[in-house]
Short mmCIF file of N, CA and C in Angstrom, two decimals:
data_model
loop_
_atom_site.label_atom_id
_atom_site.label_comp_id
_atom_site.label_asym_id
_atom_site.label_seq_id
_atom_site.Cartn_x
_atom_site.Cartn_y
_atom_site.Cartn_z
N UNK A 18 -39.53 -40.21 57.38
CA UNK A 18 -38.80 -41.46 57.44
C UNK A 18 -39.25 -42.28 58.64
N UNK A 19 -39.21 -41.67 59.85
CA UNK A 19 -39.63 -42.38 61.06
C UNK A 19 -41.11 -42.73 61.00
N UNK A 20 -41.89 -41.86 60.40
CA UNK A 20 -43.33 -42.10 60.33
C UNK A 20 -43.62 -43.33 59.46
N UNK A 21 -42.82 -43.54 58.42
CA UNK A 21 -43.00 -44.72 57.59
C UNK A 21 -42.79 -46.00 58.39
N UNK A 22 -41.82 -45.97 59.30
CA UNK A 22 -41.58 -47.13 60.17
C UNK A 22 -42.75 -47.34 61.12
N UNK A 23 -43.28 -46.25 61.64
CA UNK A 23 -44.43 -46.34 62.55
C UNK A 23 -45.62 -46.93 61.80
N UNK A 24 -45.88 -46.42 60.61
CA UNK A 24 -47.01 -46.92 59.82
C UNK A 24 -46.81 -48.38 59.42
N UNK A 25 -45.57 -48.76 59.15
CA UNK A 25 -45.29 -50.15 58.75
C UNK A 25 -45.61 -51.13 59.88
N UNK A 26 -45.59 -50.64 61.12
CA UNK A 26 -45.87 -51.51 62.27
C UNK A 26 -47.36 -51.83 62.39
N UNK A 27 -48.20 -51.10 61.68
CA UNK A 27 -49.65 -51.33 61.74
C UNK A 27 -50.02 -52.40 60.73
N UNK A 28 -50.62 -53.48 61.22
CA UNK A 28 -50.91 -54.62 60.35
C UNK A 28 -52.08 -54.36 59.41
N UNK A 29 -53.17 -53.77 59.93
CA UNK A 29 -54.37 -53.56 59.13
C UNK A 29 -54.16 -52.40 58.16
N UNK A 30 -54.37 -52.66 56.88
CA UNK A 30 -54.12 -51.64 55.85
C UNK A 30 -55.06 -50.44 56.00
N UNK A 31 -56.33 -50.67 56.37
CA UNK A 31 -57.27 -49.56 56.57
C UNK A 31 -56.81 -48.67 57.71
N UNK A 32 -56.34 -49.28 58.80
CA UNK A 32 -55.83 -48.50 59.93
C UNK A 32 -54.59 -47.72 59.53
N UNK A 33 -53.74 -48.35 58.74
CA UNK A 33 -52.51 -47.69 58.28
C UNK A 33 -52.86 -46.48 57.42
N UNK A 34 -53.81 -46.63 56.50
CA UNK A 34 -54.24 -45.52 55.65
C UNK A 34 -54.89 -44.41 56.47
N UNK A 35 -55.72 -44.81 57.44
CA UNK A 35 -56.40 -43.84 58.30
C UNK A 35 -55.39 -43.01 59.08
N UNK A 36 -54.41 -43.67 59.71
CA UNK A 36 -53.42 -42.95 60.49
C UNK A 36 -52.53 -42.08 59.60
N UNK A 37 -52.25 -42.56 58.41
CA UNK A 37 -51.46 -41.78 57.46
C UNK A 37 -52.20 -40.50 57.07
N UNK A 38 -53.51 -40.60 56.84
CA UNK A 38 -54.32 -39.42 56.51
C UNK A 38 -54.33 -38.44 57.69
N UNK A 39 -54.46 -38.97 58.90
CA UNK A 39 -54.45 -38.10 60.09
C UNK A 39 -53.11 -37.38 60.20
N UNK A 40 -52.04 -38.09 59.93
CA UNK A 40 -50.71 -37.49 59.99
C UNK A 40 -50.60 -36.33 59.00
N UNK A 41 -51.02 -36.57 57.77
CA UNK A 41 -50.95 -35.51 56.76
C UNK A 41 -51.85 -34.33 57.12
N UNK A 42 -53.03 -34.62 57.65
CA UNK A 42 -54.00 -33.57 57.96
C UNK A 42 -53.59 -32.74 59.17
N UNK A 43 -53.08 -33.40 60.22
CA UNK A 43 -52.85 -32.71 61.49
C UNK A 43 -51.39 -32.38 61.78
N UNK A 44 -50.49 -32.79 60.91
CA UNK A 44 -49.08 -32.52 61.15
C UNK A 44 -48.80 -31.02 61.39
N UNK A 45 -49.32 -30.10 60.56
CA UNK A 45 -49.01 -28.67 60.80
C UNK A 45 -49.50 -28.18 62.17
N UNK A 46 -50.69 -28.60 62.57
CA UNK A 46 -51.24 -28.16 63.86
C UNK A 46 -50.42 -28.77 65.00
N UNK A 47 -50.07 -30.03 64.86
CA UNK A 47 -49.28 -30.70 65.90
C UNK A 47 -47.89 -30.07 66.01
N UNK A 48 -47.31 -29.73 64.87
CA UNK A 48 -45.98 -29.10 64.88
C UNK A 48 -46.04 -27.75 65.58
N UNK A 49 -47.07 -26.99 65.28
CA UNK A 49 -47.23 -25.68 65.90
C UNK A 49 -47.40 -25.82 67.41
N UNK A 50 -48.23 -26.77 67.84
CA UNK A 50 -48.48 -26.96 69.27
C UNK A 50 -47.23 -27.45 69.98
N UNK A 51 -46.53 -28.42 69.40
CA UNK A 51 -45.32 -28.94 70.03
C UNK A 51 -44.24 -27.86 70.14
N UNK A 52 -44.10 -27.05 69.09
CA UNK A 52 -43.09 -25.99 69.15
C UNK A 52 -43.49 -24.91 70.17
N UNK A 53 -44.78 -24.60 70.24
CA UNK A 53 -45.23 -23.58 71.20
C UNK A 53 -44.89 -23.99 72.63
N UNK A 54 -44.85 -25.27 72.89
CA UNK A 54 -44.56 -25.76 74.24
C UNK A 54 -43.06 -25.93 74.46
N UNK A 55 -42.35 -26.50 73.48
CA UNK A 55 -40.94 -26.82 73.67
C UNK A 55 -39.98 -25.72 73.23
N UNK A 56 -40.39 -24.92 72.27
CA UNK A 56 -39.52 -23.89 71.66
C UNK A 56 -38.24 -24.51 71.12
N UNK A 57 -38.35 -25.71 70.58
CA UNK A 57 -37.18 -26.43 70.09
C UNK A 57 -37.58 -27.25 68.86
N UNK A 58 -37.27 -26.71 67.67
CA UNK A 58 -37.63 -27.41 66.43
C UNK A 58 -36.89 -28.75 66.30
N UNK A 59 -35.79 -28.92 67.02
CA UNK A 59 -35.01 -30.16 66.91
C UNK A 59 -35.76 -31.38 67.45
N UNK A 60 -36.72 -31.17 68.34
CA UNK A 60 -37.42 -32.31 68.95
C UNK A 60 -38.88 -32.44 68.49
N UNK A 61 -39.38 -31.45 67.78
CA UNK A 61 -40.80 -31.42 67.41
C UNK A 61 -41.23 -32.67 66.64
N UNK A 62 -40.48 -33.05 65.62
CA UNK A 62 -40.87 -34.23 64.83
C UNK A 62 -40.83 -35.50 65.66
N UNK A 63 -39.86 -35.61 66.55
CA UNK A 63 -39.81 -36.78 67.43
C UNK A 63 -41.03 -36.84 68.34
N UNK A 64 -41.46 -35.70 68.84
CA UNK A 64 -42.63 -35.66 69.72
C UNK A 64 -43.90 -36.02 68.94
N UNK A 65 -43.99 -35.55 67.70
CA UNK A 65 -45.15 -35.89 66.86
C UNK A 65 -45.16 -37.39 66.59
N UNK A 66 -44.00 -37.96 66.31
CA UNK A 66 -43.92 -39.40 66.09
C UNK A 66 -44.32 -40.17 67.35
N UNK A 67 -43.86 -39.69 68.52
CA UNK A 67 -44.25 -40.32 69.79
C UNK A 67 -45.77 -40.27 69.96
N UNK A 68 -46.36 -39.14 69.58
CA UNK A 68 -47.81 -38.99 69.68
C UNK A 68 -48.51 -40.02 68.80
N UNK A 69 -48.02 -40.19 67.58
CA UNK A 69 -48.66 -41.15 66.68
C UNK A 69 -48.46 -42.59 67.14
N UNK A 70 -47.36 -42.86 67.80
CA UNK A 70 -47.18 -44.20 68.36
C UNK A 70 -48.26 -44.45 69.41
N UNK A 71 -48.54 -43.44 70.24
CA UNK A 71 -49.60 -43.58 71.24
C UNK A 71 -50.98 -43.70 70.58
N UNK A 72 -51.16 -43.00 69.47
CA UNK A 72 -52.46 -42.99 68.79
C UNK A 72 -52.77 -44.32 68.07
N UNK A 73 -51.75 -45.11 67.81
CA UNK A 73 -51.98 -46.41 67.15
C UNK A 73 -52.98 -47.23 67.96
N UNK A 74 -52.82 -47.24 69.29
CA UNK A 74 -53.73 -48.01 70.14
C UNK A 74 -55.11 -47.37 70.24
N UNK A 75 -55.26 -46.15 69.76
CA UNK A 75 -56.52 -45.42 69.89
C UNK A 75 -57.24 -45.25 68.57
N UNK A 76 -56.87 -46.03 67.55
CA UNK A 76 -57.46 -45.86 66.22
C UNK A 76 -58.98 -46.02 66.27
N UNK A 77 -59.48 -47.01 67.01
CA UNK A 77 -60.93 -47.20 67.06
C UNK A 77 -61.62 -46.00 67.70
N UNK A 78 -61.00 -45.41 68.71
CA UNK A 78 -61.56 -44.20 69.34
C UNK A 78 -61.53 -43.06 68.35
N UNK A 79 -60.41 -42.88 67.66
CA UNK A 79 -60.28 -41.79 66.69
C UNK A 79 -61.32 -41.90 65.58
N UNK A 80 -61.57 -43.12 65.14
CA UNK A 80 -62.57 -43.32 64.08
C UNK A 80 -63.97 -42.94 64.56
N UNK A 81 -64.25 -43.11 65.85
CA UNK A 81 -65.59 -42.86 66.37
C UNK A 81 -65.87 -41.37 66.62
N UNK A 82 -64.84 -40.55 66.66
CA UNK A 82 -65.01 -39.13 66.98
C UNK A 82 -65.33 -38.31 65.73
N UNK A 83 -66.13 -37.24 65.90
CA UNK A 83 -66.32 -36.33 64.78
C UNK A 83 -65.04 -35.54 64.57
N UNK A 84 -64.94 -34.81 63.48
CA UNK A 84 -63.65 -34.19 63.11
C UNK A 84 -63.14 -33.22 64.17
N UNK A 85 -64.03 -32.45 64.80
CA UNK A 85 -63.59 -31.47 65.80
C UNK A 85 -63.04 -32.17 67.04
N UNK A 86 -63.75 -33.18 67.51
CA UNK A 86 -63.29 -33.90 68.69
C UNK A 86 -62.02 -34.69 68.38
N UNK A 87 -61.93 -35.22 67.17
CA UNK A 87 -60.74 -35.96 66.77
C UNK A 87 -59.53 -35.02 66.75
N UNK A 88 -59.71 -33.83 66.20
CA UNK A 88 -58.61 -32.86 66.17
C UNK A 88 -58.18 -32.50 67.58
N UNK A 89 -59.15 -32.28 68.43
CA UNK A 89 -58.85 -31.95 69.82
C UNK A 89 -58.08 -33.08 70.50
N UNK A 90 -58.51 -34.32 70.27
CA UNK A 90 -57.87 -35.49 70.86
C UNK A 90 -56.41 -35.59 70.40
N UNK A 91 -56.20 -35.39 69.12
CA UNK A 91 -54.85 -35.50 68.56
C UNK A 91 -53.95 -34.38 69.09
N UNK A 92 -54.47 -33.16 69.12
CA UNK A 92 -53.68 -32.03 69.60
C UNK A 92 -53.39 -32.19 71.09
N UNK A 93 -54.37 -32.68 71.85
CA UNK A 93 -54.13 -32.92 73.28
C UNK A 93 -53.05 -33.97 73.49
N UNK A 94 -53.03 -34.98 72.63
CA UNK A 94 -52.01 -36.02 72.75
C UNK A 94 -50.62 -35.43 72.56
N UNK A 95 -50.42 -34.65 71.50
CA UNK A 95 -49.09 -34.07 71.26
C UNK A 95 -48.78 -33.02 72.33
N UNK A 96 -49.79 -32.33 72.83
CA UNK A 96 -49.59 -31.35 73.90
C UNK A 96 -49.05 -32.05 75.15
N UNK A 97 -49.71 -33.13 75.55
CA UNK A 97 -49.29 -33.84 76.76
C UNK A 97 -47.89 -34.43 76.61
N UNK A 98 -47.61 -34.98 75.45
CA UNK A 98 -46.27 -35.52 75.22
C UNK A 98 -45.23 -34.41 75.26
N UNK A 99 -45.56 -33.26 74.70
CA UNK A 99 -44.63 -32.12 74.71
C UNK A 99 -44.41 -31.60 76.12
N UNK A 100 -45.49 -31.50 76.89
CA UNK A 100 -45.36 -31.03 78.28
C UNK A 100 -44.50 -32.00 79.10
N UNK A 101 -44.72 -33.29 78.90
CA UNK A 101 -43.90 -34.28 79.61
C UNK A 101 -42.43 -34.15 79.21
N UNK A 102 -42.18 -33.92 77.94
CA UNK A 102 -40.81 -33.73 77.48
C UNK A 102 -40.16 -32.53 78.17
N UNK A 103 -40.90 -31.41 78.24
CA UNK A 103 -40.37 -30.20 78.86
C UNK A 103 -40.10 -30.44 80.35
N UNK A 104 -41.00 -31.14 81.03
CA UNK A 104 -40.79 -31.44 82.45
C UNK A 104 -39.53 -32.28 82.64
N UNK A 105 -39.36 -33.31 81.81
CA UNK A 105 -38.15 -34.15 81.92
C UNK A 105 -36.90 -33.34 81.62
N UNK A 106 -36.96 -32.49 80.59
CA UNK A 106 -35.81 -31.67 80.23
C UNK A 106 -35.44 -30.72 81.37
N UNK A 107 -36.44 -30.07 81.97
CA UNK A 107 -36.18 -29.15 83.07
C UNK A 107 -35.63 -29.87 84.29
N UNK A 108 -36.16 -31.06 84.57
CA UNK A 108 -35.66 -31.84 85.70
C UNK A 108 -34.20 -32.22 85.47
N UNK A 109 -33.87 -32.61 84.25
CA UNK A 109 -32.48 -32.96 83.94
C UNK A 109 -31.57 -31.74 84.03
N UNK A 110 -32.05 -30.58 83.58
CA UNK A 110 -31.25 -29.36 83.66
C UNK A 110 -31.00 -28.96 85.11
N UNK A 111 -32.00 -29.12 85.97
CA UNK A 111 -31.81 -28.78 87.39
C UNK A 111 -30.76 -29.68 88.01
N UNK A 112 -30.82 -30.95 87.70
CA UNK A 112 -29.84 -31.90 88.25
C UNK A 112 -28.44 -31.56 87.76
N UNK A 113 -28.35 -31.10 86.54
CA UNK A 113 -27.06 -30.85 85.92
C UNK A 113 -26.39 -29.59 86.47
N UNK A 114 -27.15 -28.55 86.80
CA UNK A 114 -26.55 -27.25 87.11
C UNK A 114 -26.57 -26.86 88.59
N UNK A 115 -27.21 -27.61 89.43
CA UNK A 115 -27.23 -27.25 90.84
C UNK A 115 -26.22 -28.08 91.60
N UNK A 116 -25.39 -27.40 92.37
CA UNK A 116 -24.42 -28.09 93.21
C UNK A 116 -24.82 -27.97 94.66
N UNK A 117 -24.01 -28.54 95.53
CA UNK A 117 -24.31 -28.51 96.96
C UNK A 117 -24.34 -27.09 97.50
N UNK A 118 -23.49 -26.25 96.96
CA UNK A 118 -23.34 -24.90 97.51
C UNK A 118 -24.40 -23.93 96.98
N UNK A 119 -25.12 -24.31 95.95
CA UNK A 119 -26.10 -23.40 95.35
C UNK A 119 -27.37 -23.36 96.18
N UNK A 120 -27.74 -22.17 96.63
CA UNK A 120 -28.99 -22.02 97.36
C UNK A 120 -29.90 -21.14 96.52
N UNK A 121 -30.69 -21.77 95.69
CA UNK A 121 -31.54 -21.02 94.78
C UNK A 121 -32.80 -20.49 95.46
N UNK A 122 -33.11 -20.97 96.64
CA UNK A 122 -34.31 -20.50 97.32
C UNK A 122 -34.26 -18.99 97.58
N UNK A 123 -33.06 -18.46 97.82
CA UNK A 123 -32.93 -17.03 98.07
C UNK A 123 -33.28 -16.20 96.84
N UNK A 124 -33.05 -16.74 95.66
CA UNK A 124 -33.29 -15.97 94.43
C UNK A 124 -34.67 -16.18 93.84
N UNK A 125 -35.46 -17.12 94.37
CA UNK A 125 -36.79 -17.38 93.84
C UNK A 125 -37.82 -16.47 94.49
N UNK A 126 -38.70 -15.88 93.68
CA UNK A 126 -39.76 -15.06 94.27
C UNK A 126 -40.81 -15.95 94.95
N UNK A 127 -41.48 -15.39 95.94
CA UNK A 127 -42.53 -16.14 96.64
C UNK A 127 -43.80 -16.06 95.80
N UNK A 128 -44.13 -17.15 95.13
CA UNK A 128 -45.29 -17.15 94.24
C UNK A 128 -46.46 -17.89 94.84
N UNK A 129 -46.34 -18.29 96.08
CA UNK A 129 -47.44 -19.02 96.72
C UNK A 129 -48.65 -18.10 96.84
N UNK A 130 -49.73 -18.54 96.29
CA UNK A 130 -50.96 -17.75 96.34
C UNK A 130 -51.60 -17.92 97.72
N UNK A 131 -52.27 -16.87 98.14
CA UNK A 131 -52.98 -16.98 99.40
C UNK A 131 -54.18 -17.90 99.20
N UNK A 132 -54.72 -18.40 100.28
CA UNK A 132 -55.88 -19.28 100.19
C UNK A 132 -57.04 -18.56 99.51
N UNK A 133 -57.19 -17.27 99.81
CA UNK A 133 -58.27 -16.49 99.20
C UNK A 133 -58.09 -16.37 97.69
N UNK A 134 -56.85 -16.11 97.24
CA UNK A 134 -56.57 -16.02 95.81
C UNK A 134 -56.89 -17.34 95.11
N UNK A 135 -56.46 -18.44 95.72
CA UNK A 135 -56.72 -19.76 95.13
C UNK A 135 -58.21 -20.02 95.04
N UNK A 136 -58.95 -19.67 96.09
CA UNK A 136 -60.40 -19.89 96.08
C UNK A 136 -61.05 -19.06 94.98
N UNK A 137 -60.64 -17.80 94.86
CA UNK A 137 -61.23 -16.92 93.84
C UNK A 137 -60.95 -17.46 92.43
N UNK A 138 -59.72 -17.92 92.18
CA UNK A 138 -59.40 -18.47 90.86
C UNK A 138 -60.21 -19.72 90.57
N UNK A 139 -60.36 -20.59 91.57
CA UNK A 139 -61.15 -21.80 91.38
C UNK A 139 -62.61 -21.45 91.10
N UNK A 140 -63.14 -20.48 91.83
CA UNK A 140 -64.53 -20.07 91.65
C UNK A 140 -64.75 -19.46 90.27
N UNK A 141 -63.81 -18.60 89.83
CA UNK A 141 -63.91 -18.01 88.50
C UNK A 141 -63.83 -19.08 87.42
N UNK A 142 -62.94 -20.05 87.59
CA UNK A 142 -62.81 -21.14 86.61
C UNK A 142 -64.10 -21.96 86.56
N UNK A 143 -64.68 -22.22 87.71
CA UNK A 143 -65.92 -23.00 87.77
C UNK A 143 -67.04 -22.25 87.05
N UNK A 144 -67.17 -20.94 87.32
CA UNK A 144 -68.21 -20.13 86.68
C UNK A 144 -68.00 -20.07 85.17
N UNK A 145 -66.75 -19.92 84.75
CA UNK A 145 -66.45 -19.87 83.31
C UNK A 145 -66.80 -21.22 82.67
N UNK A 146 -66.47 -22.31 83.35
CA UNK A 146 -66.80 -23.64 82.83
C UNK A 146 -68.30 -23.82 82.69
N UNK A 147 -69.06 -23.35 83.67
CA UNK A 147 -70.52 -23.44 83.59
C UNK A 147 -71.05 -22.62 82.42
N UNK A 148 -70.51 -21.42 82.25
CA UNK A 148 -70.96 -20.55 81.15
C UNK A 148 -70.66 -21.20 79.80
N UNK A 149 -69.48 -21.75 79.66
CA UNK A 149 -69.09 -22.38 78.40
C UNK A 149 -69.96 -23.59 78.11
N UNK A 150 -70.31 -24.33 79.16
CA UNK A 150 -71.14 -25.53 78.94
C UNK A 150 -72.54 -25.16 78.46
N UNK A 151 -72.97 -23.93 78.70
CA UNK A 151 -74.29 -23.48 78.26
C UNK A 151 -74.27 -22.96 76.81
N UNK A 152 -73.09 -22.82 76.23
CA UNK A 152 -72.99 -22.35 74.85
C UNK A 152 -73.33 -23.48 73.89
N UNK A 153 -73.62 -23.12 72.65
CA UNK A 153 -73.85 -24.14 71.62
C UNK A 153 -72.54 -24.88 71.36
N UNK A 154 -72.65 -26.05 70.76
CA UNK A 154 -71.44 -26.84 70.46
C UNK A 154 -70.50 -26.06 69.55
N UNK A 155 -71.06 -25.37 68.55
CA UNK A 155 -70.22 -24.60 67.62
C UNK A 155 -69.46 -23.50 68.36
N UNK A 156 -70.17 -22.76 69.25
CA UNK A 156 -69.50 -21.70 70.01
C UNK A 156 -68.40 -22.28 70.90
N UNK A 157 -68.70 -23.40 71.57
CA UNK A 157 -67.70 -24.04 72.43
C UNK A 157 -66.48 -24.46 71.61
N UNK A 158 -66.73 -25.09 70.46
CA UNK A 158 -65.62 -25.54 69.61
C UNK A 158 -64.80 -24.36 69.09
N UNK A 159 -65.48 -23.29 68.68
CA UNK A 159 -64.76 -22.11 68.19
C UNK A 159 -63.85 -21.55 69.28
N UNK A 160 -64.40 -21.34 70.48
CA UNK A 160 -63.61 -20.76 71.57
C UNK A 160 -62.49 -21.71 71.99
N UNK A 161 -62.79 -23.00 72.04
CA UNK A 161 -61.78 -23.98 72.43
C UNK A 161 -60.63 -24.01 71.43
N UNK A 162 -60.96 -24.05 70.15
CA UNK A 162 -59.93 -24.09 69.12
C UNK A 162 -59.08 -22.83 69.11
N UNK A 163 -59.72 -21.69 69.35
CA UNK A 163 -58.99 -20.42 69.31
C UNK A 163 -58.12 -20.22 70.54
N UNK A 164 -58.67 -20.46 71.72
CA UNK A 164 -57.97 -20.08 72.94
C UNK A 164 -57.26 -21.24 73.65
N UNK A 165 -57.75 -22.44 73.54
CA UNK A 165 -57.05 -23.56 74.17
C UNK A 165 -56.02 -24.16 73.22
N UNK A 166 -56.44 -24.42 71.98
CA UNK A 166 -55.53 -25.01 71.01
C UNK A 166 -54.69 -23.97 70.29
N UNK A 167 -55.07 -22.69 70.43
CA UNK A 167 -54.35 -21.56 69.83
C UNK A 167 -54.21 -21.72 68.31
N UNK A 168 -55.30 -22.16 67.68
CA UNK A 168 -55.29 -22.31 66.23
C UNK A 168 -55.55 -20.97 65.56
N UNK A 169 -55.03 -20.80 64.37
CA UNK A 169 -55.29 -19.58 63.60
C UNK A 169 -56.72 -19.66 63.03
N UNK A 170 -57.22 -18.53 62.54
CA UNK A 170 -58.55 -18.52 61.93
C UNK A 170 -58.60 -19.46 60.73
N UNK A 171 -57.52 -19.52 59.96
CA UNK A 171 -57.47 -20.41 58.81
C UNK A 171 -57.55 -21.87 59.22
N UNK A 172 -56.83 -22.21 60.29
CA UNK A 172 -56.86 -23.60 60.78
C UNK A 172 -58.24 -23.97 61.32
N UNK A 173 -58.86 -23.02 62.03
CA UNK A 173 -60.21 -23.26 62.55
C UNK A 173 -61.18 -23.43 61.39
N UNK A 174 -61.04 -22.59 60.37
CA UNK A 174 -61.90 -22.67 59.20
C UNK A 174 -61.83 -24.05 58.57
N UNK A 175 -60.62 -24.54 58.39
CA UNK A 175 -60.42 -25.85 57.77
C UNK A 175 -60.96 -26.96 58.66
N UNK A 176 -60.71 -26.86 59.95
CA UNK A 176 -61.10 -27.89 60.90
C UNK A 176 -62.62 -27.98 61.05
N UNK A 177 -63.28 -26.81 61.10
CA UNK A 177 -64.72 -26.78 61.38
C UNK A 177 -65.56 -26.60 60.12
N UNK A 178 -64.91 -26.51 58.97
CA UNK A 178 -65.60 -26.36 57.70
C UNK A 178 -66.50 -25.12 57.69
N UNK A 179 -65.90 -24.01 58.12
CA UNK A 179 -66.57 -22.70 58.13
C UNK A 179 -65.71 -21.78 57.26
N UNK A 180 -66.33 -20.96 56.41
CA UNK A 180 -65.53 -20.04 55.59
C UNK A 180 -64.63 -19.16 56.47
N UNK A 181 -63.37 -19.03 56.08
CA UNK A 181 -62.39 -18.31 56.89
C UNK A 181 -62.82 -16.86 57.14
N UNK A 182 -63.53 -16.26 56.18
CA UNK A 182 -63.97 -14.88 56.35
C UNK A 182 -65.00 -14.73 57.47
N UNK A 183 -65.65 -15.81 57.85
CA UNK A 183 -66.68 -15.76 58.89
C UNK A 183 -66.14 -16.06 60.29
N UNK A 184 -64.96 -16.63 60.39
CA UNK A 184 -64.43 -17.09 61.67
C UNK A 184 -64.34 -15.95 62.68
N UNK A 185 -63.78 -14.83 62.27
CA UNK A 185 -63.59 -13.71 63.20
C UNK A 185 -64.93 -13.26 63.79
N UNK A 186 -65.93 -13.10 62.94
CA UNK A 186 -67.25 -12.66 63.40
C UNK A 186 -67.89 -13.71 64.30
N UNK A 187 -67.77 -14.98 63.95
CA UNK A 187 -68.32 -16.05 64.78
C UNK A 187 -67.66 -16.07 66.15
N UNK A 188 -66.35 -15.80 66.19
CA UNK A 188 -65.65 -15.75 67.48
C UNK A 188 -66.15 -14.57 68.32
N UNK A 189 -66.35 -13.43 67.69
CA UNK A 189 -66.88 -12.26 68.40
C UNK A 189 -68.25 -12.60 69.01
N UNK A 190 -69.11 -13.21 68.21
CA UNK A 190 -70.45 -13.57 68.69
C UNK A 190 -70.38 -14.62 69.80
N UNK A 191 -69.50 -15.58 69.67
CA UNK A 191 -69.35 -16.62 70.70
C UNK A 191 -68.87 -16.00 72.01
N UNK A 192 -67.90 -15.08 71.92
CA UNK A 192 -67.41 -14.40 73.14
C UNK A 192 -68.52 -13.57 73.78
N UNK A 193 -69.31 -12.87 72.95
CA UNK A 193 -70.42 -12.08 73.48
C UNK A 193 -71.45 -12.96 74.20
N UNK A 194 -71.77 -14.10 73.59
CA UNK A 194 -72.73 -15.00 74.23
C UNK A 194 -72.18 -15.53 75.56
N UNK A 195 -70.90 -15.87 75.59
CA UNK A 195 -70.29 -16.34 76.84
C UNK A 195 -70.30 -15.23 77.89
N UNK A 196 -69.97 -14.02 77.46
CA UNK A 196 -69.96 -12.87 78.37
C UNK A 196 -71.37 -12.62 78.93
N UNK A 197 -72.37 -12.72 78.06
CA UNK A 197 -73.76 -12.52 78.48
C UNK A 197 -74.15 -13.55 79.54
N UNK A 198 -73.78 -14.80 79.31
CA UNK A 198 -74.09 -15.85 80.29
C UNK A 198 -73.39 -15.55 81.62
N UNK A 199 -72.15 -15.11 81.57
CA UNK A 199 -71.42 -14.79 82.79
C UNK A 199 -72.06 -13.62 83.53
N UNK A 200 -72.50 -12.62 82.77
CA UNK A 200 -73.15 -11.46 83.40
C UNK A 200 -74.52 -11.81 83.99
N UNK A 201 -75.24 -12.72 83.34
CA UNK A 201 -76.52 -13.18 83.91
C UNK A 201 -76.28 -13.80 85.27
N UNK A 202 -75.19 -14.51 85.40
CA UNK A 202 -74.82 -15.17 86.64
C UNK A 202 -74.58 -14.13 87.74
N UNK A 203 -73.92 -13.01 87.36
CA UNK A 203 -73.62 -11.95 88.34
C UNK A 203 -74.90 -11.26 88.82
N UNK A 204 -75.90 -11.15 87.95
CA UNK A 204 -77.14 -10.47 88.30
C UNK A 204 -77.94 -11.30 89.29
N UNK A 205 -77.91 -12.61 89.15
CA UNK A 205 -78.70 -13.50 90.01
C UNK A 205 -78.30 -13.43 91.45
#
């Protein structure tokens, strides 16, 4: 219902049809991503609608992207909107439940990482990023869709136009190639 209103706001019929197709194609993935972040089915559709409102201004960009990059762009949009929603919700909950007398600092664990820990994590992330950048585009897309977007093998199959029976093996090979690149780095 709300999506019909959003689509009605688009003047160009081609743009309206394009966004409608994207909605139908990516709704399940967006719903899964929004729920994974919010854990609240009551707001998921509203967040997806908010994402599509933002995507209206990006139709020309969306048209220029290949299907994998377009999927990533759309999922990132709903991810960011969902994360912002969770941050606002948590901020409102903190304001609502903390009084003057509540000293929550005593009950919070000290999670501050040491400078050495932070440096090691940054260095590992940098090395992993370098290794991933050396992979083929297909390997990068497979790993990104599986581990960043948390898509199922079936969703990856549909998105990348690869037979679902091959996805698991392709992921194994992509991980091995990434691991090999990382180990080459350690030998040097």
